[in-house]
C-alpha positions as a LaTeX table, in Angstrom:
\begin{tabular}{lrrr}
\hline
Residue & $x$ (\AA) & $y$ (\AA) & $z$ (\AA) \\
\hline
Unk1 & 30.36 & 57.29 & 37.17 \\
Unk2 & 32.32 & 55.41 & 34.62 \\
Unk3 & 35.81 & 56.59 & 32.99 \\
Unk4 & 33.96 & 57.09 & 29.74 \\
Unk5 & 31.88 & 59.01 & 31.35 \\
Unk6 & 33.28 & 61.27 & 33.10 \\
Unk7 & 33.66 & 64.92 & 31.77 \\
Unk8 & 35.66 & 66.55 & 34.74 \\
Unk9 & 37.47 & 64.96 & 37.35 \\
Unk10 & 38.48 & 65.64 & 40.92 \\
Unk11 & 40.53 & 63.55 & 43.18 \\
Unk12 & 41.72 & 64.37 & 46.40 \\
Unk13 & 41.98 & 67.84 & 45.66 \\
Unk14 & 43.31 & 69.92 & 48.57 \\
Unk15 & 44.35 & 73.88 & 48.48 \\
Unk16 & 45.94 & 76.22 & 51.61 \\
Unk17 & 46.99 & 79.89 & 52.08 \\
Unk18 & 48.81 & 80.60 & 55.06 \\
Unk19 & 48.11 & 77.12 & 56.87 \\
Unk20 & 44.43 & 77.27 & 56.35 \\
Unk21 & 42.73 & 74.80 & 54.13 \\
Unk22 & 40.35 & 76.37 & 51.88 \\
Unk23 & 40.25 & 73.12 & 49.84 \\
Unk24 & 40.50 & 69.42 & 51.58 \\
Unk25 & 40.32 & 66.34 & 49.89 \\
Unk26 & 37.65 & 67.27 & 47.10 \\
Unk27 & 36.51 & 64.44 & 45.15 \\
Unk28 & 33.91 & 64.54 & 42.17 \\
Unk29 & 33.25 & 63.93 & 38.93 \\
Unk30 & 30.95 & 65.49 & 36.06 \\
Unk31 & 29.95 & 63.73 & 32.97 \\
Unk32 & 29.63 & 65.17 & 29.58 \\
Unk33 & 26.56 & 67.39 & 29.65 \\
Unk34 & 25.50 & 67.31 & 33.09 \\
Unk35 & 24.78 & 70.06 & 35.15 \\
Unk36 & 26.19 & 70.01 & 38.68 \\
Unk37 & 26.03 & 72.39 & 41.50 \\
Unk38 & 28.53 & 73.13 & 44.21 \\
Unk39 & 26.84 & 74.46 & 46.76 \\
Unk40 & 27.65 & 75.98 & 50.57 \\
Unk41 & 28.07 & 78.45 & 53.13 \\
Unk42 & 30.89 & 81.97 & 52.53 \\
Unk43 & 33.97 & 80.24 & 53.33 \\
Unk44 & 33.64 & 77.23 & 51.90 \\
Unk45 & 35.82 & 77.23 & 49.29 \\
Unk46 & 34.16 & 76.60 & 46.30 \\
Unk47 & 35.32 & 79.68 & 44.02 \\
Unk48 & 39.10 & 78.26 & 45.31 \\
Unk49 & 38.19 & 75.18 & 43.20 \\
Unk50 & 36.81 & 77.24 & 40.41 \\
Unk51 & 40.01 & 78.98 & 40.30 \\
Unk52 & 41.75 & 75.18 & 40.53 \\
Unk53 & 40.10 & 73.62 & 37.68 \\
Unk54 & 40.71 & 76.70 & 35.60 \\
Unk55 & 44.20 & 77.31 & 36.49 \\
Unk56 & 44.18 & 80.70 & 38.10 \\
Unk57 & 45.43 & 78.54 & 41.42 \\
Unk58 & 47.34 & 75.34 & 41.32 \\
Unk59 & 46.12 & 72.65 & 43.86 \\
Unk60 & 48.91 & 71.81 & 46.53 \\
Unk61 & 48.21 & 68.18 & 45.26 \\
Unk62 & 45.15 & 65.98 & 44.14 \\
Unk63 & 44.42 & 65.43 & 40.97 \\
Unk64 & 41.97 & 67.56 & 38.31 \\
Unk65 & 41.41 & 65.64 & 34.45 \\
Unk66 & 39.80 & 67.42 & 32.21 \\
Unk67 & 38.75 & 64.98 & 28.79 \\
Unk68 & 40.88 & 62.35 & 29.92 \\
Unk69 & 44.00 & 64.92 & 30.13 \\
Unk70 & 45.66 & 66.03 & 33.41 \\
Unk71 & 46.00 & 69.51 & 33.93 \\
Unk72 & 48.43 & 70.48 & 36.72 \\
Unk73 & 50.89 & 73.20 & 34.94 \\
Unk74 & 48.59 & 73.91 & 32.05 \\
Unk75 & 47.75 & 77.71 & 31.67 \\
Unk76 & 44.62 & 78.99 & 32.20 \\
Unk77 & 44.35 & 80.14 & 28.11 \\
Unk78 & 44.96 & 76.11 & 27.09 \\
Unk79 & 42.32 & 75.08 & 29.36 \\
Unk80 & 39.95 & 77.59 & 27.81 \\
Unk81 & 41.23 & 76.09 & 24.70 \\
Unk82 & 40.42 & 72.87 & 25.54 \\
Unk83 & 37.06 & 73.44 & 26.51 \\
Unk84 & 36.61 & 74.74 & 30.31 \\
Unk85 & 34.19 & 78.22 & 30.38 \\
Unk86 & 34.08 & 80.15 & 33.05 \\
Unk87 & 31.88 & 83.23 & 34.33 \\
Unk88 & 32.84 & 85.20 & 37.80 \\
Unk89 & 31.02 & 86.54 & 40.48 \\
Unk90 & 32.24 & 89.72 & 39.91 \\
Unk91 & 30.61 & 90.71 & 36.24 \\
Unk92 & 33.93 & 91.10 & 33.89 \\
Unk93 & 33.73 & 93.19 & 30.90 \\
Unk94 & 34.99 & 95.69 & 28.48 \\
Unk95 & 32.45 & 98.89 & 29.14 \\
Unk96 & 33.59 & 100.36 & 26.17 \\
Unk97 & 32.91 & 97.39 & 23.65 \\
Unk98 & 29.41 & 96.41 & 21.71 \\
Unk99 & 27.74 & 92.96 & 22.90 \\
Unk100 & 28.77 & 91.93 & 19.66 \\
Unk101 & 32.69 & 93.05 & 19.77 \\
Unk102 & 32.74 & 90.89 & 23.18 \\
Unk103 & 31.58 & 87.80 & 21.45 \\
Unk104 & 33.65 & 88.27 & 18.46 \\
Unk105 & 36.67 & 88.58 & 20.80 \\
Unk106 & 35.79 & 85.39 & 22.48 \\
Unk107 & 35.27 & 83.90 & 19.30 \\
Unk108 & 38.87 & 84.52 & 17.69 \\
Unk109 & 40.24 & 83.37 & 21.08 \\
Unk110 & 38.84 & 80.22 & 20.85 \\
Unk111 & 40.58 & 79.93 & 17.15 \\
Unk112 & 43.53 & 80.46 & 18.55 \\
Unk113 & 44.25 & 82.57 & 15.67 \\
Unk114 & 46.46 & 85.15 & 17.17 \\
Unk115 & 44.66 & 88.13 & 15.94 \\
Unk116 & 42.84 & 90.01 & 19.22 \\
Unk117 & 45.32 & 92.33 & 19.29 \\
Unk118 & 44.28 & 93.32 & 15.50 \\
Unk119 & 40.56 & 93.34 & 16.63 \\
Unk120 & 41.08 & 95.60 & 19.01 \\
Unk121 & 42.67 & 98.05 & 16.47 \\
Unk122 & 39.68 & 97.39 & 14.06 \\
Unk123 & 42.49 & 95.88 & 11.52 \\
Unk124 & 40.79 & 92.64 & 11.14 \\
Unk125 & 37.26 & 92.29 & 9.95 \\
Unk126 & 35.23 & 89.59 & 11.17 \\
Unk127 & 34.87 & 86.41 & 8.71 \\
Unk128 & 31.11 & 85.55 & 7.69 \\
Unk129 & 31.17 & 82.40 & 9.72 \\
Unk130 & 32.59 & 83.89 & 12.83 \\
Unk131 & 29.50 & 86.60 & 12.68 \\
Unk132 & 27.84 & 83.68 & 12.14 \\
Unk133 & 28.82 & 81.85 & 15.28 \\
Unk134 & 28.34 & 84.80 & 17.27 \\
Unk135 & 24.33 & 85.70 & 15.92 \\
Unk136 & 23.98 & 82.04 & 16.99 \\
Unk137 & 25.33 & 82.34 & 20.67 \\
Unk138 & 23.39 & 86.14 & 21.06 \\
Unk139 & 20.23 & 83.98 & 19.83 \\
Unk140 & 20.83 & 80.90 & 22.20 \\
Unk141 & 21.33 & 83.43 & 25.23 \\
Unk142 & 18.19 & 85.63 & 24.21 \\
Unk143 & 20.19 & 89.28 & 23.61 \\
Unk144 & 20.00 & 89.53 & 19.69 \\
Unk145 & 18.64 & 93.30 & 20.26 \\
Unk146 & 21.63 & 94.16 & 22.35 \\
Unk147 & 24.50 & 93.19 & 19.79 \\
Unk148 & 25.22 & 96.88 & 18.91 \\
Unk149 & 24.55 & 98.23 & 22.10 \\
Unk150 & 27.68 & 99.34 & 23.87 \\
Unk151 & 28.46 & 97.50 & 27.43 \\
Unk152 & 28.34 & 100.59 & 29.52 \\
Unk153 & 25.00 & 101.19 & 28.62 \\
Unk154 & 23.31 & 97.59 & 30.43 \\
Unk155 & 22.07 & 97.42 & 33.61 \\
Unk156 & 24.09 & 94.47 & 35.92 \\
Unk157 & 21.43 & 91.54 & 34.52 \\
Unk158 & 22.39 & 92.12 & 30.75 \\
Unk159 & 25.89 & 92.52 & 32.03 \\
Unk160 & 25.88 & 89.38 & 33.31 \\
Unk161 & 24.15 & 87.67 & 30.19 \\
Unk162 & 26.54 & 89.46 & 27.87 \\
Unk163 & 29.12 & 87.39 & 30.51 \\
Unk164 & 27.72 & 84.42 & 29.71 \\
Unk165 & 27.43 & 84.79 & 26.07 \\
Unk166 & 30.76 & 85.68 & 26.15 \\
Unk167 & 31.91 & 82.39 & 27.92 \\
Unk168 & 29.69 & 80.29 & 25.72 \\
Unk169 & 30.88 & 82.06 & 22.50 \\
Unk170 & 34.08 & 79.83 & 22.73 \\
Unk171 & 31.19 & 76.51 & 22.88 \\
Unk172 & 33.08 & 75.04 & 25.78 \\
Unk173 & 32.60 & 71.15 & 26.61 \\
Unk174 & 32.16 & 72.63 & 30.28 \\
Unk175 & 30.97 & 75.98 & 31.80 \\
Unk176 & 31.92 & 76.90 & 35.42 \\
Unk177 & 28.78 & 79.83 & 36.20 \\
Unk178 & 30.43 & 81.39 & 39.71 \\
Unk179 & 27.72 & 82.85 & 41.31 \\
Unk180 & 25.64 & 84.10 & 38.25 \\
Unk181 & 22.43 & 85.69 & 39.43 \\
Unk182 & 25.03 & 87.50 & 42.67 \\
Unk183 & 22.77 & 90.93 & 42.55 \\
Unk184 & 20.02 & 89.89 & 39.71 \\
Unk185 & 16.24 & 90.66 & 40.76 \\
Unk186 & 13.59 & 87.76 & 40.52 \\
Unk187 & 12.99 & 87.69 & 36.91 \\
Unk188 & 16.93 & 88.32 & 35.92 \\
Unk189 & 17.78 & 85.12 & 38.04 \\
Unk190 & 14.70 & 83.18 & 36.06 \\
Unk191 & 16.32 & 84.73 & 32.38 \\
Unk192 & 20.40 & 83.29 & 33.61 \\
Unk193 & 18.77 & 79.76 & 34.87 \\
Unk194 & 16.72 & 79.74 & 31.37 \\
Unk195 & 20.23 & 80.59 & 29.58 \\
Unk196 & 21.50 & 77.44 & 31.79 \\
Unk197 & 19.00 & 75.15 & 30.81 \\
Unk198 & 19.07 & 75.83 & 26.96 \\
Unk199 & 22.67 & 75.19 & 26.43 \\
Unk200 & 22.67 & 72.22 & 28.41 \\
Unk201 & 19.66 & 70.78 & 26.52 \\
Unk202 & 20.87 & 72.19 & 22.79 \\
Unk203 & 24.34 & 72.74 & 22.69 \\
Unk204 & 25.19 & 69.48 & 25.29 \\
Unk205 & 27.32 & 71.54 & 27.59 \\
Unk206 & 28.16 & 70.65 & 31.03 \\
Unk207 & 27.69 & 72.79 & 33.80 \\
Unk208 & 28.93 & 73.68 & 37.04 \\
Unk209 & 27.08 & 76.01 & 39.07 \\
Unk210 & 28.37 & 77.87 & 42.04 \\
Unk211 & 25.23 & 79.78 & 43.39 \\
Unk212 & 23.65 & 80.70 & 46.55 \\
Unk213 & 20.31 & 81.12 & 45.05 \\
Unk214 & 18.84 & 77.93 & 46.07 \\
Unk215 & 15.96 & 77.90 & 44.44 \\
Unk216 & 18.00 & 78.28 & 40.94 \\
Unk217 & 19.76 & 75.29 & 42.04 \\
Unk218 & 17.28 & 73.07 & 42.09 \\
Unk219 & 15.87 & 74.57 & 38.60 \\
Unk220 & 19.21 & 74.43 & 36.95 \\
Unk221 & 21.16 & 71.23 & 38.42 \\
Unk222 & 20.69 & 67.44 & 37.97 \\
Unk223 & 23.00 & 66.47 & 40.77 \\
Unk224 & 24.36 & 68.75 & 43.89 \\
Unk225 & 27.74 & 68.86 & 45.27 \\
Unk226 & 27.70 & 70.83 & 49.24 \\
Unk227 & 30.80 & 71.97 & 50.87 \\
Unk228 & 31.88 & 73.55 & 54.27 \\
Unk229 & 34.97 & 75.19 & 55.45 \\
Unk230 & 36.63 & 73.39 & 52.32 \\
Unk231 & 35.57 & 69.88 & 52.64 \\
Unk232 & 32.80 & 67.85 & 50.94 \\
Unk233 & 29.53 & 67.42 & 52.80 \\
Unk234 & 27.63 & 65.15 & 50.67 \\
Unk235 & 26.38 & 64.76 & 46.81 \\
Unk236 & 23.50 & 63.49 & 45.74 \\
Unk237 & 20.08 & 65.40 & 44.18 \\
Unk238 & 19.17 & 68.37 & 45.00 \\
Unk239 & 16.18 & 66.86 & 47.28 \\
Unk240 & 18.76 & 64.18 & 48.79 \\
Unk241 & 21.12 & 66.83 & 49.84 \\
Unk242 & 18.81 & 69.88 & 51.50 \\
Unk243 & 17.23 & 66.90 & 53.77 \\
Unk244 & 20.92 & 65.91 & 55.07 \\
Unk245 & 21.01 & 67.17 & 58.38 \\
Unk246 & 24.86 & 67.86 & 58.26 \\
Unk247 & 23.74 & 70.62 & 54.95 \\
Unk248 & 21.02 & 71.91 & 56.97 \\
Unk249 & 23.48 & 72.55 & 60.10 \\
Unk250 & 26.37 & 74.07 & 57.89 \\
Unk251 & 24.21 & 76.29 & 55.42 \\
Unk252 & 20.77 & 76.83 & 55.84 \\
Unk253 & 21.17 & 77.17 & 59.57 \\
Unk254 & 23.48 & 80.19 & 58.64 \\
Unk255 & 21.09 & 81.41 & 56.34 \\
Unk256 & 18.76 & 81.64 & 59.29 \\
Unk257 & 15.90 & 78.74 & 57.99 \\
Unk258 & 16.66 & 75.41 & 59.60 \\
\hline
\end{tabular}
């Protein structure tokens, strides 16, 4: 992939605790708009390089560029800024806040405005455009009739779309999706890989997906990035990858279906 190119980059990226390496040597790229998925066995190590690129960790060396900008000691809240989204496997939100409140909060953050603390007073109304913004992302993730609904009242699958919404809300250039359909029936998994789709085809986001759901993978992903025990396996398309014998050893063999 060319400089111009490339979106996200990884090079050499290694990561221990405790003289394990959860992360060794990672090194890949992702171009503006492309949706990549990172794929691999428990243990591998891929939410430690989620946590990397968005600063909750910081790499023990290697090198992550984000936009042609290096980010070792940036905080996690100017990475955000600068255009990195991220969702967890664990669904994280406010249970006592609207779907539209969690948006709106998103939304000022990404303004950098300084004013969530009034928000969460109710000091500060919302401007026209930023309501605006936020009918657009509810729309683009399909949850317009939940925007006054109150969080504790949504089963985990809306939780995790409000997640999403939320994430997208700030429009990143990049969103990393850990694990999104982790405890979604059928149909909820179909409804996040939709939401995946649509903003890479109409808003031009990048994406990469963490996700064990194999079968989403190969809906949502245009090229597929497997790990083991913190190394890289092989990249390629989905296709090339699941008939590498090394991928079917490591994690379909664990999964019981080599």
């Amino acid at each position: 992939m060319a400089e111009h190119d490339t979106l996200l980059s990884l090079r050499g990226v290694c990561k221990s605790f405790g003289g394990i390496q959860a992360v060794h040597t990672i090194t890949f790229d992702v171009g503006p708009g492309e949706s990549v998925g990172l794929v691999g066995p428990n243990g591998a190590g891929k939410t430690t390089l989620f946590n990397c690129v968005c600063g909750q960790l910081r790499p023990d060396s290697g090198d992550i560029v984000f936009g042609g900008m290096q980010l070792a000691g940036l905080p996690t809240y100017k990475r955000a800024r600068l255009g990195i989204g991220r969702t967890y496997q664990r669904v994280e939100v406010f249970t006592d806040m609207s779907v539209r409140d969690h948006l709106l909060v998103a939304e000022r953050a990404r303004r950098g405005e300084g004013r969530l603390w009034r928000d969460l007073l109710n000091m500060s109304k919302p401007t026209k455009d930023e309501m605006e913004r936020v009918a657009s992302t509810l729309e683009l993730v399909g949850i317009t009739r939940l925007a006054d609904t109150s969080v504790n009242a949504l089963g985990l699958g809306n939780c995790r779309l409000v997640e999403l919404a939320r994430a997208l809300a700030a429009e990143p250039k990049i969103l990393l999706a850990d694990e999104p359909s982790s405890g979604l029936d059928l149909h909820e998994t179909a409804e996040v890989a939709a939401v995946l789709r649509t903003v890479q085809r109409e808003r031009g986001t990048a994406v990469l997906l963490v996700e064990h759901d194999l079968s989403m993978v190969a809906e949502v992903v245009d090229r597929t990035v497997v790990m083991d025990l913190g190394a890289m396996l092989c990249e390629g398309t989905f296709d090339e990858v699941m008939a590498n014998p090394a991928v079917r050893d490591a994690y379909l063999g664990q999964m019981g279906i080599a």
